[in-house]
Tab-separated table of C-alpha atoms and ligand atoms in Angstrom:
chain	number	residue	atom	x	y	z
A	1	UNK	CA	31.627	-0.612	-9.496
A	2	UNK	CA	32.436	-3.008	-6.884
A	3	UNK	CA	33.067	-6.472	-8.144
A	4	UNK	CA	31.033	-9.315	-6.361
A	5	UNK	CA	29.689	-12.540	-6.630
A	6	UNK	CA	26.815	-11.304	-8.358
A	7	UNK	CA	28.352	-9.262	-10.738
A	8	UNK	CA	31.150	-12.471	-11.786
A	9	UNK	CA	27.614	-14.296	-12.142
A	10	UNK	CA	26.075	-11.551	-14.000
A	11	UNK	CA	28.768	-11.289	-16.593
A	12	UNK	CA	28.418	-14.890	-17.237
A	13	UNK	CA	24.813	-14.589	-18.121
A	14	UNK	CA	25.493	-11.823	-20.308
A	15	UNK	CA	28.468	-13.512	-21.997
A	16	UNK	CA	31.135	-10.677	-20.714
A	17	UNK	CA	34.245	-12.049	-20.456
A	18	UNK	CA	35.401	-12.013	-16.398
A	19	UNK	CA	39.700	-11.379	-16.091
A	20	UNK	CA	41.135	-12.557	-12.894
A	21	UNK	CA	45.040	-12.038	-11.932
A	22	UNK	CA	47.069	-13.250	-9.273
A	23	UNK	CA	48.334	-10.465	-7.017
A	24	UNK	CA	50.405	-10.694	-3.613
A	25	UNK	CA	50.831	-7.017	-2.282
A	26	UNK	CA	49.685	-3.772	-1.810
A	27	UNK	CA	51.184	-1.805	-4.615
A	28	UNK	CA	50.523	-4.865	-7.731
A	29	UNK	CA	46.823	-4.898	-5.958
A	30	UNK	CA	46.142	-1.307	-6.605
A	31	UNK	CA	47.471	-1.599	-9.964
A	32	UNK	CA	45.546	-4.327	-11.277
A	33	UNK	CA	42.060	-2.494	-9.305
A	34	UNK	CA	42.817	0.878	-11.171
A	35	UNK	CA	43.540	-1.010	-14.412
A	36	UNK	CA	40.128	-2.572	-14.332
A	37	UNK	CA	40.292	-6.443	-13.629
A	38	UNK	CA	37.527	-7.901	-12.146
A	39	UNK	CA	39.087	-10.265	-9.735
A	40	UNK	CA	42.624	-10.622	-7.945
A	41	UNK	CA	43.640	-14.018	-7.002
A	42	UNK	CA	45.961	-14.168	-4.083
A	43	UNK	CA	47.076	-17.676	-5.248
A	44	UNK	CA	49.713	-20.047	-3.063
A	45	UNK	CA	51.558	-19.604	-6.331
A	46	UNK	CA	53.308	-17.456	-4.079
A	47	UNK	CA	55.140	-19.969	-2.796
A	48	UNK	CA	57.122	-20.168	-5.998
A	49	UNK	CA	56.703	-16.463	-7.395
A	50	UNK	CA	57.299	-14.763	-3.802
A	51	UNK	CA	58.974	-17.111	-1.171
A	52	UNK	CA	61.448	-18.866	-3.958
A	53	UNK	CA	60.166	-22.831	-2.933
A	54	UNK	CA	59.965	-25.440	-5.572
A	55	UNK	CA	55.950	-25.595	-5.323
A	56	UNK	CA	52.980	-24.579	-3.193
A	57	UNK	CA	53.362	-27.363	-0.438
A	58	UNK	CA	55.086	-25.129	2.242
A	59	UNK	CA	52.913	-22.079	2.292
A	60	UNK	CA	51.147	-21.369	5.434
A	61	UNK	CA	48.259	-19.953	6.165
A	62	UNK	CA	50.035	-17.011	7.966
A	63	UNK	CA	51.502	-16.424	4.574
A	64	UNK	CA	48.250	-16.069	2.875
A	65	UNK	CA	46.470	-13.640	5.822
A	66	UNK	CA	49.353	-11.978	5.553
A	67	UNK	CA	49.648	-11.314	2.054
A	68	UNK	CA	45.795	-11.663	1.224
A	69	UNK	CA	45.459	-8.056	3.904
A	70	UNK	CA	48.106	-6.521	1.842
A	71	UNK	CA	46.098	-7.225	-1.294
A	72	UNK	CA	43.136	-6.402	0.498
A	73	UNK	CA	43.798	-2.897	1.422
A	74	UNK	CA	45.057	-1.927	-2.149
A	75	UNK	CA	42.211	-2.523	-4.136
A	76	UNK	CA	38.865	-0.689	-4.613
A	77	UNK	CA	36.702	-2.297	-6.887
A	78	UNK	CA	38.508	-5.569	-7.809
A	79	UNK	CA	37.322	-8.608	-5.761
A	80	UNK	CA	39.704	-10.586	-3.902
A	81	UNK	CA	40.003	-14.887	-3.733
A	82	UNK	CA	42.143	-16.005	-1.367
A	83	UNK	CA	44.066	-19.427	-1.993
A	84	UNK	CA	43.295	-22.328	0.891
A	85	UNK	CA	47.246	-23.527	1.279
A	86	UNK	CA	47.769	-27.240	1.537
A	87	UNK	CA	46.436	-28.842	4.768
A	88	UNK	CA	44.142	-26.039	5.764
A	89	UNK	CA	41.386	-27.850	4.518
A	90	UNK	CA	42.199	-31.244	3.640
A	91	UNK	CA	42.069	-32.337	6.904
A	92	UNK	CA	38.502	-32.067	7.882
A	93	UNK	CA	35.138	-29.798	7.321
A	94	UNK	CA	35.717	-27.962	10.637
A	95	UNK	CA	39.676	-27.022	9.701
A	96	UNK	CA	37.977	-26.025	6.165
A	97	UNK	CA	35.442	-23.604	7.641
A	98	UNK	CA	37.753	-22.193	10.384
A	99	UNK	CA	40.397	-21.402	7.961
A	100	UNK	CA	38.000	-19.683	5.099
A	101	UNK	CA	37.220	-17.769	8.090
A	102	UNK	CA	40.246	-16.551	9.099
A	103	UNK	CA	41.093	-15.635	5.223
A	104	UNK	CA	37.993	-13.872	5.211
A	105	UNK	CA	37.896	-11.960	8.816
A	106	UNK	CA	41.854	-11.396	9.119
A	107	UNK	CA	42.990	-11.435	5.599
A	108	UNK	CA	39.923	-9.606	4.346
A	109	UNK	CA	39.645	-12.250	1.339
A	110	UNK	CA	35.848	-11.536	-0.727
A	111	UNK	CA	36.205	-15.209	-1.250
A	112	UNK	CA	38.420	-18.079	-0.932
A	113	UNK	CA	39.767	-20.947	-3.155
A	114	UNK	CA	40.218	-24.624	-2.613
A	115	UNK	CA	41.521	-27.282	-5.071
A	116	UNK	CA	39.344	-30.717	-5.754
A	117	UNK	CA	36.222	-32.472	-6.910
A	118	UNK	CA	33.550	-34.104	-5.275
A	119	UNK	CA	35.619	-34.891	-2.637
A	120	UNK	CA	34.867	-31.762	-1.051
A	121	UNK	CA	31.606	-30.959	-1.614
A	122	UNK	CA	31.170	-31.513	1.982
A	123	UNK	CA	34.039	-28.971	2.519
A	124	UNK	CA	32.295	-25.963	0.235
A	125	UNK	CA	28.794	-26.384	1.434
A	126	UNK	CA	30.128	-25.973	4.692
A	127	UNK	CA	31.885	-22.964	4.049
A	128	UNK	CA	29.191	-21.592	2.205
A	129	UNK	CA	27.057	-21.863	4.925
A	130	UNK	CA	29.143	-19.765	7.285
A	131	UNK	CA	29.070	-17.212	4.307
A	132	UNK	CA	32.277	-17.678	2.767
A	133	UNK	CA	31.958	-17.707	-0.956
A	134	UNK	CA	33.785	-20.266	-2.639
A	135	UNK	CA	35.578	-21.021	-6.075
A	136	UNK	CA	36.547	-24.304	-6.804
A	137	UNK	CA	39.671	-25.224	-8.549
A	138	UNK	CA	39.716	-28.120	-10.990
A	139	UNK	CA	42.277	-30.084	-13.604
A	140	UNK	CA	45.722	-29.603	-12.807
A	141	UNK	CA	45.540	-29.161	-8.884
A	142	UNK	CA	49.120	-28.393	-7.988
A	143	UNK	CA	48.575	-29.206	-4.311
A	144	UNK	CA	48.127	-32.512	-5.592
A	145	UNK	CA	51.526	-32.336	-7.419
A	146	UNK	CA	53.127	-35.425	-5.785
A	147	UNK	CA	49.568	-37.198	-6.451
A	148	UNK	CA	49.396	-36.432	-9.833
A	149	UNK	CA	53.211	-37.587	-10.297
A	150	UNK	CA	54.246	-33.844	-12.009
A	151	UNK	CA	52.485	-30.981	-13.881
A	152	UNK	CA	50.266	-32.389	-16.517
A	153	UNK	CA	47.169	-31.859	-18.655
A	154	UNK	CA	44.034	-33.535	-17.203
A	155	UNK	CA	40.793	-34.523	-17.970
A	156	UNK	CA	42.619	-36.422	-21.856
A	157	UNK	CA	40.819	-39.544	-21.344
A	158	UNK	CA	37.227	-40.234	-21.713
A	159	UNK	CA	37.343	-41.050	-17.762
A	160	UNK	CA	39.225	-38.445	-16.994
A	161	UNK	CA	37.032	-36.080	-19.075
A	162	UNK	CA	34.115	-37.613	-17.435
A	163	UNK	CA	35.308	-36.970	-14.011
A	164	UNK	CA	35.761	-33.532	-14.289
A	165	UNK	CA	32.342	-32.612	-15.638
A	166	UNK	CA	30.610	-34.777	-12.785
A	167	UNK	CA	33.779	-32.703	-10.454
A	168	UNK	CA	32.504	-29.565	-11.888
A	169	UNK	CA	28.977	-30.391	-11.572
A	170	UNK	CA	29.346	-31.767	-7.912
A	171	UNK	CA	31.265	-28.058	-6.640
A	172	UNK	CA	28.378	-26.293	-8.565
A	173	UNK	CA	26.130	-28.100	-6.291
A	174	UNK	CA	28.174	-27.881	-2.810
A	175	UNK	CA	27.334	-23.597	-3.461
A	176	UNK	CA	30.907	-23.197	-5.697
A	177	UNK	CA	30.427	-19.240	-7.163
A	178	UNK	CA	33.406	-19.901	-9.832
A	179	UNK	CA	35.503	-22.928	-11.134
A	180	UNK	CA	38.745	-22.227	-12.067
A	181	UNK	CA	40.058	-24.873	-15.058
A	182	UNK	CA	43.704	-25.372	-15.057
A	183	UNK	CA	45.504	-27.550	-17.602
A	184	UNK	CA	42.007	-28.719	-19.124
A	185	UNK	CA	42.205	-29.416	-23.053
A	186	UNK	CA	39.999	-26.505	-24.319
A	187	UNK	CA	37.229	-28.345	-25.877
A	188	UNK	CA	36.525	-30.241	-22.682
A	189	UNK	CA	37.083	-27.175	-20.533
A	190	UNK	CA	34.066	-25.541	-23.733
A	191	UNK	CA	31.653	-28.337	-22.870
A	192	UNK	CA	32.142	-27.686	-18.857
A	193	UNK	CA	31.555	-24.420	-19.536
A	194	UNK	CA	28.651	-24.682	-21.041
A	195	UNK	CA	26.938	-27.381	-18.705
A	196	UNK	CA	27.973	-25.330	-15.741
A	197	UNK	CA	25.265	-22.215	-14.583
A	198	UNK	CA	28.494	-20.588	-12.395
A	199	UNK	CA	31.399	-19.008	-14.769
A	200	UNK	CA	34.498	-20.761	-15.232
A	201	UNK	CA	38.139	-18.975	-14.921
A	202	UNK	CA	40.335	-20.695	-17.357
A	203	UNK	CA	44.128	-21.150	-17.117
A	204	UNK	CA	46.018	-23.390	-19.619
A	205	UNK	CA	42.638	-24.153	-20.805
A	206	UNK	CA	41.545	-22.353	-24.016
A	207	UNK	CA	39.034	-19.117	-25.129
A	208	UNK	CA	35.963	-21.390	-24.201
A	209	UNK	CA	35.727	-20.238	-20.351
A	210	UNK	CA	34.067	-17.653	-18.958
A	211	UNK	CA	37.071	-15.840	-18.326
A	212	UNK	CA	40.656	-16.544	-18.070
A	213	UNK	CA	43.388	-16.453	-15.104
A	214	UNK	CA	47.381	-15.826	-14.981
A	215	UNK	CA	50.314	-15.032	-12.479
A	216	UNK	CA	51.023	-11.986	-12.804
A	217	UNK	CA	55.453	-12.482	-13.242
A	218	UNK	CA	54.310	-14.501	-15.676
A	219	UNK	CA	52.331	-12.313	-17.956
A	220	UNK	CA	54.656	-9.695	-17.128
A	221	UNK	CA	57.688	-11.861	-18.179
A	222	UNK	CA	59.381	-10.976	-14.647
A	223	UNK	CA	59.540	-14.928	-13.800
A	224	UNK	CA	62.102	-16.908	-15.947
A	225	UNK	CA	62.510	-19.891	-13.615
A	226	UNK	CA	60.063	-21.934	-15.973
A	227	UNK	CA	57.175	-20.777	-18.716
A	228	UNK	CA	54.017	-22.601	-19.080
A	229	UNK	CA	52.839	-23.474	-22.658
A	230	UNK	CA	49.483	-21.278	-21.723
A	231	UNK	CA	51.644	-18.334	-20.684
A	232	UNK	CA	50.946	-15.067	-22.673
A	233	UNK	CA	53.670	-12.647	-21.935
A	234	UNK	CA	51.873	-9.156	-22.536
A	235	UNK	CA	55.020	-7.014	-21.553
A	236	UNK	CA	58.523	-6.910	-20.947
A	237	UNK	CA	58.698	-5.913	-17.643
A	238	UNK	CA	61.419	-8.006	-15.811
A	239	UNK	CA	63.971	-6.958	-18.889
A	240	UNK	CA	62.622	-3.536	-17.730
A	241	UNK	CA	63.748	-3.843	-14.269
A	242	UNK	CA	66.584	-5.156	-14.883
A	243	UNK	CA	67.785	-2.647	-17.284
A	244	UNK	CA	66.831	-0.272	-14.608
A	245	UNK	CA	68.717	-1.718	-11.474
A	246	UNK	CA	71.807	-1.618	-13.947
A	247	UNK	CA	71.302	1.974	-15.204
A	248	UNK	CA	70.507	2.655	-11.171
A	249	UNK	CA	74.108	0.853	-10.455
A	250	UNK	CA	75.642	2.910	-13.466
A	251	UNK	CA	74.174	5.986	-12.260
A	252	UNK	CA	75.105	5.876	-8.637
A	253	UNK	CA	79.281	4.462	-9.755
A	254	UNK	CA	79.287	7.431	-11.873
A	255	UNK	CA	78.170	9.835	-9.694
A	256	UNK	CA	75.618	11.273	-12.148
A	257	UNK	CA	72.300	10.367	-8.956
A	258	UNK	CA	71.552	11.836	-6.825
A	259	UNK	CA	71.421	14.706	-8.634
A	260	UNK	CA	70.739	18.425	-7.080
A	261	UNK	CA	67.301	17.985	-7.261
A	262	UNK	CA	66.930	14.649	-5.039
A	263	UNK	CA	68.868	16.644	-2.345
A	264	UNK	CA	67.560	18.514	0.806
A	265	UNK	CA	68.941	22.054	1.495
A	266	UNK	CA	70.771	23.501	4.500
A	267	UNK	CA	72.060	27.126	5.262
A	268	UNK	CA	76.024	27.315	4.719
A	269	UNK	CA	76.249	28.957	7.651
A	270	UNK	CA	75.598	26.431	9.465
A	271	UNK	CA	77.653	24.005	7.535
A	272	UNK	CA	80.821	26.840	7.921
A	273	UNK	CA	80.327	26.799	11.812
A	274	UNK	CA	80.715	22.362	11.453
A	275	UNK	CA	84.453	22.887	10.720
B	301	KIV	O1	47.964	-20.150	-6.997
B	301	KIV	C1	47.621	-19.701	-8.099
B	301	KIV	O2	48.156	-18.694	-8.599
B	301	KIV	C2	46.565	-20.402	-8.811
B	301	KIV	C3	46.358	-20.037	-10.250
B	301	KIV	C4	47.425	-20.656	-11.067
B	301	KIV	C5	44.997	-20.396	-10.715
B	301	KIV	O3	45.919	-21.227	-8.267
């Protein structure tokens, strides 16, 4: 069954646990639809995990069309959120709505995301309005990386804890379908949970969400740049590959691939008439 809006709200209501992962291709998309997941996030993360930058400032939106239509035409059921990159929306409400659009109508996107509060409220009802769905991201913002002075937890303070709830409250209002939480102490990201009617996608911010969000190099251990506390590693896959490209090396040094049967046949004869 296709996954929608509806159905991310419907499994809130009925306490199912929704699983989101990011995704940046064709083949990883079609993976993740046939293993089930409800949602693939095409995140800027793919800045870092994909283009090899330091952080998500640099992406474009050309890179997200481009690899939000890849995703797009992999998947089946799985519902697809594209990431709004830095200064796509920022800027103003008409930049905002333009730029959903083009996610939507070139990438293909079910959805987009966009990182902050209250502040754009404005932004999201807009959007909404032109029938773009939108999921709000809130707590650790990395777009606001240089803001924020590095990568830490928010929301510790009873300020800071206050501000997201109102945050959360305000994007529910603006026509948010989803919140993401990222780097939200899990009792705080519990009680916004709880207050909010739209399901919340945890990352880095405990079992109390409606469901729960990760890159997917990093649950796959195929990123070793840096690990996040809140990373899970659920297989061995890079150590896989790499064990792999060095049997591949082994293989072709020695000789031993290709082997007859990953070789296309010809006549003799007409080999004998080539000398
Ligand atoms: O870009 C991304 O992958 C994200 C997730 C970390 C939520 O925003």
């Amino acid at each position: 069954m296709k996954n929608t809006v509806i159905t991310i709200q419907q499994a809130k209501e009925r306490g199912e646990k929704i699983t989101m992962l990011t995704a940046y291709d064709y083949s990883m998309a079609k993976l993740i639809d046939q293993a089930g997941v409800n949602m693939i996030l095409v995140g800027d993360s793919l800045g870092m995990v994909m283009l090899g930058y330091e952080d998500t400032l640099s992406v474009t939106m050309e890179d997200m069309i481009h690899h939000t239509r890849a995703v797009a035409r992999g998947v089946k059921d799985t519902m697809v959120v594209a990431d709004m990159p830095f200064m796509s929306y920022q800027t103003s409400v008409y930049d905002a709505v333009c730029n959903a659009g083009r996610l939507m109508k070139e990438g293909r996107a079910n959805a987009v995301k966009l990182e902050g509060g209250r502040e754009f409220a404005e932004h999201i009802r807009a959007i909404t309005a032109a029938s773009v769905p939108v999921v709000a991201h809130l707590g650790l913002t990395p777009q606001s990386l240089n803001a924020f002075g590095g990568f830490k937890v928010q929301g510790k303070t009873e300020e800071a804890a206050r501000k997201l709830l109102e945050d959360a409250r305000a994007v529910e209002a603006a026509g948010a379908v989803a919140a993401v939480l990222e780097c939200v102490p899990a009792k705080l990201a519990k009680v916004v949970t709880e207050q909010l009617h739209i399901p919340t996608i945890g990352i880095g911010a405990g079992a109390g969400c409606d469901g729960q969000v990760l890159v997917y190099q990093d649950m796959l251990a195929m990123f070793g740049d840096f690990k996040p506390k809140f990373v899970k590693q659920f297989g061995e896959i890079g150590t896989m590959m790499k064990e792999a490209f060095q049997r591949y090396i082994e293989e072709v040094k020695s000789g031993v691939f290709p082997a007859e049967e990953h070789t296309f046949k010809i006549d003799d004869e007409i080999i004998e008439k080539l000398y």
